[in-house]
CSV table of C-alpha atoms in Angstrom, one decimal:
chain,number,residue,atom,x,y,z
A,1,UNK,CA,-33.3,-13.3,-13.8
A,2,UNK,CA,-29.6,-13.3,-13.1
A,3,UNK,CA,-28.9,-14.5,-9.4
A,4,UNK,CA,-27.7,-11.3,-6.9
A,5,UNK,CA,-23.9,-10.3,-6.5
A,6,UNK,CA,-23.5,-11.7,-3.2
A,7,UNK,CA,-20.3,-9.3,-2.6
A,8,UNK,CA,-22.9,-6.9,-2.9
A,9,UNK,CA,-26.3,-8.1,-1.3
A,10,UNK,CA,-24.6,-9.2,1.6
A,11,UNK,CA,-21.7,-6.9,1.9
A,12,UNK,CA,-19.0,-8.3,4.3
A,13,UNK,CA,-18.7,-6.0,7.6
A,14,UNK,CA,-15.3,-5.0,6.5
A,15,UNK,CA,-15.8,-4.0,2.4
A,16,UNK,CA,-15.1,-4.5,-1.4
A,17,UNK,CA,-11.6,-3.4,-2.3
A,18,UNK,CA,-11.0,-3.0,-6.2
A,19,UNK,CA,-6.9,-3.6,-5.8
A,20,UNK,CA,-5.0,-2.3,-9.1
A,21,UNK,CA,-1.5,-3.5,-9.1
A,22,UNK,CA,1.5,-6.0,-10.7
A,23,UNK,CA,1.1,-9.4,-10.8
A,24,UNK,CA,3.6,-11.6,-10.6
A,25,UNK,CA,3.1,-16.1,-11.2
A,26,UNK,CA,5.6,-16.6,-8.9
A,27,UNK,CA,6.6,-14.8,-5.8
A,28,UNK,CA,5.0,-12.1,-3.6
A,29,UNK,CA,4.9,-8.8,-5.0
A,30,UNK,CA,1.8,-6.3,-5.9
A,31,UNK,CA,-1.7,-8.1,-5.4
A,32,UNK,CA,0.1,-11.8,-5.1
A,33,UNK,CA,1.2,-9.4,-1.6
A,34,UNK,CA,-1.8,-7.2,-1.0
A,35,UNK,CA,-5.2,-9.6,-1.9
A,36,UNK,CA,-4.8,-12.4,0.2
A,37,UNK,CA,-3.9,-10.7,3.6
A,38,UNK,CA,-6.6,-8.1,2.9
A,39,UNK,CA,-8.9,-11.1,2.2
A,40,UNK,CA,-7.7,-12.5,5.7
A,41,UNK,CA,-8.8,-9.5,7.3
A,42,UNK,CA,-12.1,-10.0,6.1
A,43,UNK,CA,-12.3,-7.8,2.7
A,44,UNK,CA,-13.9,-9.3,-0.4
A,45,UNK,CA,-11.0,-8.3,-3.2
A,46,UNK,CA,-11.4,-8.2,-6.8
A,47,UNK,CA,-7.4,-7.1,-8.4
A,48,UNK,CA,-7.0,-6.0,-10.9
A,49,UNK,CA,-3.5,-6.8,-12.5
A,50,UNK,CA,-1.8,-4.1,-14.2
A,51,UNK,CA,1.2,-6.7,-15.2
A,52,UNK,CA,1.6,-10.2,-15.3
A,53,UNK,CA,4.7,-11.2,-14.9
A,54,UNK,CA,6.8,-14.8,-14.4
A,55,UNK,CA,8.3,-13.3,-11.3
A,56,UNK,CA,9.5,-10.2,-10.4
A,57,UNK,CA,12.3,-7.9,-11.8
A,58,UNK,CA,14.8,-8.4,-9.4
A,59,UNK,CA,15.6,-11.7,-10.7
A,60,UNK,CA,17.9,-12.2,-13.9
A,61,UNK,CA,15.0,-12.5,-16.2
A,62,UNK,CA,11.0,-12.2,-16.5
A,63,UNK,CA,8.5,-12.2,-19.3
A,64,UNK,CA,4.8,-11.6,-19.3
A,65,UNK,CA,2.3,-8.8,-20.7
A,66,UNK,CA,1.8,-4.8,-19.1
A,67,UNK,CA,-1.7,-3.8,-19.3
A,68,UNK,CA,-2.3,-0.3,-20.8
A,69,UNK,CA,-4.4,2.1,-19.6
A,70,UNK,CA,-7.3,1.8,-22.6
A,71,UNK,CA,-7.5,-2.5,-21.4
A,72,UNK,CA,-7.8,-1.3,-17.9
A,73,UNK,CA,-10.9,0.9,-19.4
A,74,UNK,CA,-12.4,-2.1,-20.8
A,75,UNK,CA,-12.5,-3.6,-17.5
A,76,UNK,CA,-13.9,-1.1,-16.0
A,77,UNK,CA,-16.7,-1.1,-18.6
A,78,UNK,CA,-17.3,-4.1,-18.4
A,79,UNK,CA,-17.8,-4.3,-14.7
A,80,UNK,CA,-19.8,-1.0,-14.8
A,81,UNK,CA,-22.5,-2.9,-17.9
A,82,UNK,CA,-23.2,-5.8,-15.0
A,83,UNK,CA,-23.5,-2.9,-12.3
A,84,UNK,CA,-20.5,-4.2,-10.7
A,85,UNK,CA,-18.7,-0.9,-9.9
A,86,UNK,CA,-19.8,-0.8,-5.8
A,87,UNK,CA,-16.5,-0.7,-4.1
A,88,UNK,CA,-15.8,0.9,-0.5
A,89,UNK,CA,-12.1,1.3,-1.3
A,90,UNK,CA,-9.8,1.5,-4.0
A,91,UNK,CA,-6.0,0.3,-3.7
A,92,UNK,CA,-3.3,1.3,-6.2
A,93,UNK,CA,0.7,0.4,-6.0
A,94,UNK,CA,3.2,0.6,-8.8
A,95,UNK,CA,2.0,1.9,-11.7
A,96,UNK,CA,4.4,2.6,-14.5
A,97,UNK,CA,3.2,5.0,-17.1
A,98,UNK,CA,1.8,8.3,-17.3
A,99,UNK,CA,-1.4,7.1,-19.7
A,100,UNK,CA,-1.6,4.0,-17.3
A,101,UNK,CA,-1.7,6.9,-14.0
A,102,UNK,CA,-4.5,9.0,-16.4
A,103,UNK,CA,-6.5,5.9,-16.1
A,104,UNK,CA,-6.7,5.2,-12.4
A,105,UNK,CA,-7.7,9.1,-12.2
A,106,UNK,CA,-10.7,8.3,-13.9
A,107,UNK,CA,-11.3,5.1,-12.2
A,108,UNK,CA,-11.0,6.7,-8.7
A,109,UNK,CA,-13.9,9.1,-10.8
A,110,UNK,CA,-16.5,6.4,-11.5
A,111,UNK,CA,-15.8,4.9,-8.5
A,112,UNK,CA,-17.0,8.1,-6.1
A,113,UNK,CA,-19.9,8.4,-9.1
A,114,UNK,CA,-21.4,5.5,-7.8
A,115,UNK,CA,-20.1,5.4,-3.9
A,116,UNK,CA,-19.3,9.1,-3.1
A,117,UNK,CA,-17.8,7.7,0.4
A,118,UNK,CA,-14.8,5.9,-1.5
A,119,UNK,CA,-11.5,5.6,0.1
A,120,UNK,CA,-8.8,5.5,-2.0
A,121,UNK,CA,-5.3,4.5,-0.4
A,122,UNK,CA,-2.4,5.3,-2.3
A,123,UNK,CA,1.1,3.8,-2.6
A,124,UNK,CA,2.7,6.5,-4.8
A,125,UNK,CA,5.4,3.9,-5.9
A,126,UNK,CA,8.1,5.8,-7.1
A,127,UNK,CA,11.7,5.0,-6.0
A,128,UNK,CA,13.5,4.6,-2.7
A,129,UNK,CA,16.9,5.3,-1.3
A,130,UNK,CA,17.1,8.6,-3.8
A,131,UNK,CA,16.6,7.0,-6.9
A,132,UNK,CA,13.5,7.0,-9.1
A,133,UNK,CA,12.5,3.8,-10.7
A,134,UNK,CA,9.4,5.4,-12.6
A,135,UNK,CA,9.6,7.8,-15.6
A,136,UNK,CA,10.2,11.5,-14.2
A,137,UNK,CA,7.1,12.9,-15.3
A,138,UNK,CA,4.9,10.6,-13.2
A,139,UNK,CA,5.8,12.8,-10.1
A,140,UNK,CA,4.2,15.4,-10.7
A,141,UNK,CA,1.0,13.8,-12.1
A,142,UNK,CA,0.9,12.2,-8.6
A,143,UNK,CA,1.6,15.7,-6.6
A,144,UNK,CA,-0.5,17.4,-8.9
A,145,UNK,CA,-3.5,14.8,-9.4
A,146,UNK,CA,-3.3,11.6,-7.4
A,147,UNK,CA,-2.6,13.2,-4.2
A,148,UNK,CA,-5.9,15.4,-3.9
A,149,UNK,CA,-8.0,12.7,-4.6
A,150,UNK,CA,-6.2,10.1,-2.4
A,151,UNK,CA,-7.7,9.0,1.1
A,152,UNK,CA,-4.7,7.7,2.6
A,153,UNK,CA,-1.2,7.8,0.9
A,154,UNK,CA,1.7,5.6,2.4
A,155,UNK,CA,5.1,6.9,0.5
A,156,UNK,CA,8.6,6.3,1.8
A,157,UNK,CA,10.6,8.7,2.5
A,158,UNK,CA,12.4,8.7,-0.8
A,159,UNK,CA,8.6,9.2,-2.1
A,160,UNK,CA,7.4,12.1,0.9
A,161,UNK,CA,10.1,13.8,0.0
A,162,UNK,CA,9.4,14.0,-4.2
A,163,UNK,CA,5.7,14.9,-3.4
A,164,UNK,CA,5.9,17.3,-0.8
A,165,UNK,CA,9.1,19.0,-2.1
A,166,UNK,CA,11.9,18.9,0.2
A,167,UNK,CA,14.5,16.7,2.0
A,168,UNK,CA,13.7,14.7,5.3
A,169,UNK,CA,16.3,14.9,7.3
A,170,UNK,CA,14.7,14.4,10.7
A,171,UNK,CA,11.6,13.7,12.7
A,172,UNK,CA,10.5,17.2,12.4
A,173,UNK,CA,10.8,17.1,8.5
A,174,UNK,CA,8.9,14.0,8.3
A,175,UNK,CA,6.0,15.1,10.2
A,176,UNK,CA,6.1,18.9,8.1
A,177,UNK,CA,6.0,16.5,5.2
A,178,UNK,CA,2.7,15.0,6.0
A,179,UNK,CA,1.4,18.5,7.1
A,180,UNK,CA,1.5,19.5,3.6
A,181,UNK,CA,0.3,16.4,2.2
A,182,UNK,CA,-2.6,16.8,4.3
A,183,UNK,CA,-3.2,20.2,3.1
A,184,UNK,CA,-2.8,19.1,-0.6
A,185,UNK,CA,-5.8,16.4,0.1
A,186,UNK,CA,-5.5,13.0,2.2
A,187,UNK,CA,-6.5,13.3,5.5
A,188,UNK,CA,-3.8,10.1,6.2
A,189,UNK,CA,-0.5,10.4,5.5
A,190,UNK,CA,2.0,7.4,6.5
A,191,UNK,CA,5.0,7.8,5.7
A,192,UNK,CA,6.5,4.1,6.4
A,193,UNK,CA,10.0,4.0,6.3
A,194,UNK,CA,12.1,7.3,7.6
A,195,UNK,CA,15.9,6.7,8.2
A,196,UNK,CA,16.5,9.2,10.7
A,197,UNK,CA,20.8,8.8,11.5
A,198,UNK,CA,20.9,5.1,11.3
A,199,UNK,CA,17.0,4.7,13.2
A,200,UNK,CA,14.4,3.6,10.9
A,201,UNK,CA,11.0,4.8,12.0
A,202,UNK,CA,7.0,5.1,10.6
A,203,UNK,CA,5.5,8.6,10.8
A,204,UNK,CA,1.9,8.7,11.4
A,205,UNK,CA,-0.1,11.6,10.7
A,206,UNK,CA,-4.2,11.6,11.0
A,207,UNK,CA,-6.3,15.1,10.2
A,208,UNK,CA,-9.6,14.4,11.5
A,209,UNK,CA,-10.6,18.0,10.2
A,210,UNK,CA,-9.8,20.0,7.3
A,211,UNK,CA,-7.4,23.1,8.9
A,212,UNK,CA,-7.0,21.3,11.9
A,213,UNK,CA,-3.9,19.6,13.6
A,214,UNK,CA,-3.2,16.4,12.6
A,215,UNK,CA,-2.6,13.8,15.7
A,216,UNK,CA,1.2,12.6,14.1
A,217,UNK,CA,3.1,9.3,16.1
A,218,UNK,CA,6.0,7.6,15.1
A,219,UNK,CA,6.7,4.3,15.4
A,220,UNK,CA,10.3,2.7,15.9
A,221,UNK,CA,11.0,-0.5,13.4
A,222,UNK,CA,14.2,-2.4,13.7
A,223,UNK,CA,16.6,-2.7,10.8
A,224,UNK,CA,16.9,-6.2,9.7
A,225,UNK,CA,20.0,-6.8,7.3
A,226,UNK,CA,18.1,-8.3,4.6
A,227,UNK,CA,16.3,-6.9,1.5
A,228,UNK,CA,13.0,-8.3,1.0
A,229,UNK,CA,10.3,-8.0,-1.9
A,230,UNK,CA,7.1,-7.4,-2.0
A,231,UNK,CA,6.8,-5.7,1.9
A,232,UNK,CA,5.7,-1.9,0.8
A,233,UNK,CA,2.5,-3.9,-0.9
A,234,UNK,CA,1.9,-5.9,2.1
A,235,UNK,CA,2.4,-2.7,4.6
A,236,UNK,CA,-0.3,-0.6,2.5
A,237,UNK,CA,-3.0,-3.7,2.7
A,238,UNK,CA,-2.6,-4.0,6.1
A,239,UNK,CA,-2.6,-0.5,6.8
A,240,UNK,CA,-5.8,-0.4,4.6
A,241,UNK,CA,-7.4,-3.5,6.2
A,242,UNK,CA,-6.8,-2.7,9.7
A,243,UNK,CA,-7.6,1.6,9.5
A,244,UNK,CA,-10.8,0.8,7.9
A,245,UNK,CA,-11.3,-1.4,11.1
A,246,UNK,CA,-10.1,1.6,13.8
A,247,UNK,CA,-11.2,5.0,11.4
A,248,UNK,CA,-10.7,7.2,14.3
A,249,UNK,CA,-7.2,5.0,15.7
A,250,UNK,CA,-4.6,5.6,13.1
A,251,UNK,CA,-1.9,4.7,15.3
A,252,UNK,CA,-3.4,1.7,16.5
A,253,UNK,CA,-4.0,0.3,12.5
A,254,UNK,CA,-0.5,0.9,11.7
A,255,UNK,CA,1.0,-0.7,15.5
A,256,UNK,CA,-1.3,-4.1,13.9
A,257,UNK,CA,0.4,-3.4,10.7
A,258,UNK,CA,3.9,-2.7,11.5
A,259,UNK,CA,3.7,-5.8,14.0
A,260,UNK,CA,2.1,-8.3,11.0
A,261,UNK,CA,5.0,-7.0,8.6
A,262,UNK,CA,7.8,-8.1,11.3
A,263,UNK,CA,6.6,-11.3,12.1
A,264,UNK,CA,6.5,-12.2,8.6
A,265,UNK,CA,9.6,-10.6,7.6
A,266,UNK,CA,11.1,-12.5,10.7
A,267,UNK,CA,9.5,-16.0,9.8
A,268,UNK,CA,11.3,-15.0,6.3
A,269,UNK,CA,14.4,-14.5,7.7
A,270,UNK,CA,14.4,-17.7,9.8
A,271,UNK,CA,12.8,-19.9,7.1
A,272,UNK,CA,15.9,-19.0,4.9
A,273,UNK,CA,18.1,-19.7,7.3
A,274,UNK,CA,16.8,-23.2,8.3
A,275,UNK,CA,17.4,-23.8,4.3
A,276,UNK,CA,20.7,-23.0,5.0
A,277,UNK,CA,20.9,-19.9,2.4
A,278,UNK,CA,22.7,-16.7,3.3
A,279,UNK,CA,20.0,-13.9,4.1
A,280,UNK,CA,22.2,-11.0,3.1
A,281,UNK,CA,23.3,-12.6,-0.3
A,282,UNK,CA,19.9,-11.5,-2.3
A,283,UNK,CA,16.6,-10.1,-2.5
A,284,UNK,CA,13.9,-12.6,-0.2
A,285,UNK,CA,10.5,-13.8,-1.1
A,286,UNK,CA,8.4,-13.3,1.6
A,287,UNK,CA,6.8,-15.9,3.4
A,288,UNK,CA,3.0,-14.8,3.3
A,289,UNK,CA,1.2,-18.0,3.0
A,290,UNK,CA,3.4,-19.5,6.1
A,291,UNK,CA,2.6,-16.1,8.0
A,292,UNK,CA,-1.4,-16.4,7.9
A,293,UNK,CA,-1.9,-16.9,11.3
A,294,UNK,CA,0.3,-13.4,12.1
A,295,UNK,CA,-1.5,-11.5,9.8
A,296,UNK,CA,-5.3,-12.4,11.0
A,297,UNK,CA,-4.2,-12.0,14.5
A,298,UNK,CA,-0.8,-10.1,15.4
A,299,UNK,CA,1.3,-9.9,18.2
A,300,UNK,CA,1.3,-6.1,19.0
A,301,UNK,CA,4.9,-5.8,19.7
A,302,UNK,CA,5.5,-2.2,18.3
A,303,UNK,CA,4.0,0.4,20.0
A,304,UNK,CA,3.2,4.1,18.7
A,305,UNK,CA,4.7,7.3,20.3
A,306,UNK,CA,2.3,10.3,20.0
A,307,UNK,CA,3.6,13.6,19.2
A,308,UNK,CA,2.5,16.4,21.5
């Protein structure tokens, strides 16, 4: 007799997150961003890479392999013959194809077949800054598909704005957005990056009960003059790992989030600097390994603003 899945038996208080993202040897990007600070927080995390790459695309070359959507079946299978499929949340980032997209849609499928209660937080990576970096036709498989099934979805604005339909140009835009997310499915919309006339802020938006009013917040982020990788994967794991820890406290997961991401973004900032290299001259790898301690236990130093 085989011995028991201890992930399983013994079920950590926190869960079993199936993470489905890139994969990069070097560098912090996709799981290499999201698996080990979920696994801080207490998660048992089994990715899923959907690429693996030498590093990621920002720098002047990469190679490696792209999973397609009939391998990431085989998977799936595979774990479903050992009765391996219990997970209490799935977690999906960048995904580049249409076929690939298909595929997590059935995923999210099995998965509620075997735990009904399933979340499913979505990162509907799809451009930033009014540029799409995915093929066109994957928006509206996301507004259309991903979005009624998702949990929790954490788009930028760039994003908010493709799946609910309209610009953002202000607060009141960003929080009408993630009314009609909320009425297309998810019943947590964050929307984690608005640049509101040179402010950048995260809109909150929980609704506890189909038809009701959602309780929105906002929270104010300061601009730092560097670009960083890898930060939208971290933000949706810790707002994952900390609003599975406070179900009914939205704006308290993403305060513990948003303050993780700016310590490590900080420690980034001043690690590069102490090497003597110019912050503002390229893309940054974040410092995730050196941040451990500010990820398991964060200073709370934003604070959320309710709505009224």
């Amino acid at each position: 007799m085989a011995p028991p899945i201890l992930s399983l038996a013994l079920p950590s208080e926190t869960g079993r997150v199936l993470s489905i993202q890139s994969h990069t040897v070097q560098g912090y990007v996709g799981n290499k961003s999201a698996v080990f600070p979920l696994q801080l927080l207490g998660y048992d995390v089994d990715p899923i890479n959907s690429v693996q790459f030498s590093n990621h695309t920002g720098y002047p070359t990469f190679k490696g392999q792209v999973l397609n959507g009939q391998q990431l079946w085989e998977l799936i299978e595979g774990l479903g013959a050992n009765n391996l499929l219990y997970y209490t949340h799935l977690l999906t980032g960048y995904i580049g194809s249409v076929s690939f997209l298909n595929t997590v849609l059935e995923v999210v499928n099995k998965l509620r077949s075997i735990n009904p209660k399933l979340t499913y937080v979505c990162d509907p990576v799809m451009g930033d800054e009014g540029k799409l970096y995915v093929p066109p036709e994957l928006v509206s498989v996301y507004r259309e598909r991903v979005v009624p099934v998702a949990s929790m979805l954490t788009p930028n604005q760039f994003e908010a704005e493709q799946l609910a339909g309209f610009r953002i140009a202000s607060e009141t835009d960003g929080r009408e957005a993630c009314k009609i997310l909320h009425a297309a499915g998810p019943p947590k919309v964050v929307i984690t990056s608005i640049n509101i006339n040179g402010n950048l802020l995260l809109i909150g938006s929980h609704q506890k009960e189909k038809g009701q009013s959602p309780e929105q917040f906002k929270i104010v982020i300061p601009k730092i003059p560097s670009y960083f990788t890898g930060t939208g994967d971290l933000m949706t794991a810790l707002l994952l790992g900390w609003s599975n820890k406070y179900p009914d406290s939205l704006d308290k997961a993403a305060e513990l989030a948003v303050s993780s991401l700016q310590a490590v973004l900080q420690r980034t900032l001043n690690d590069y600097l102490n090497a003597g290299y110019d912050p503002q001259s390229s893309s940054l790898e974040i410092r995730l390994i050196q941040s451990q301690d500010s990820i398991r236990n964060p200073d709370v130093k934003f604070k959320a603003e309710e709505y009224n």
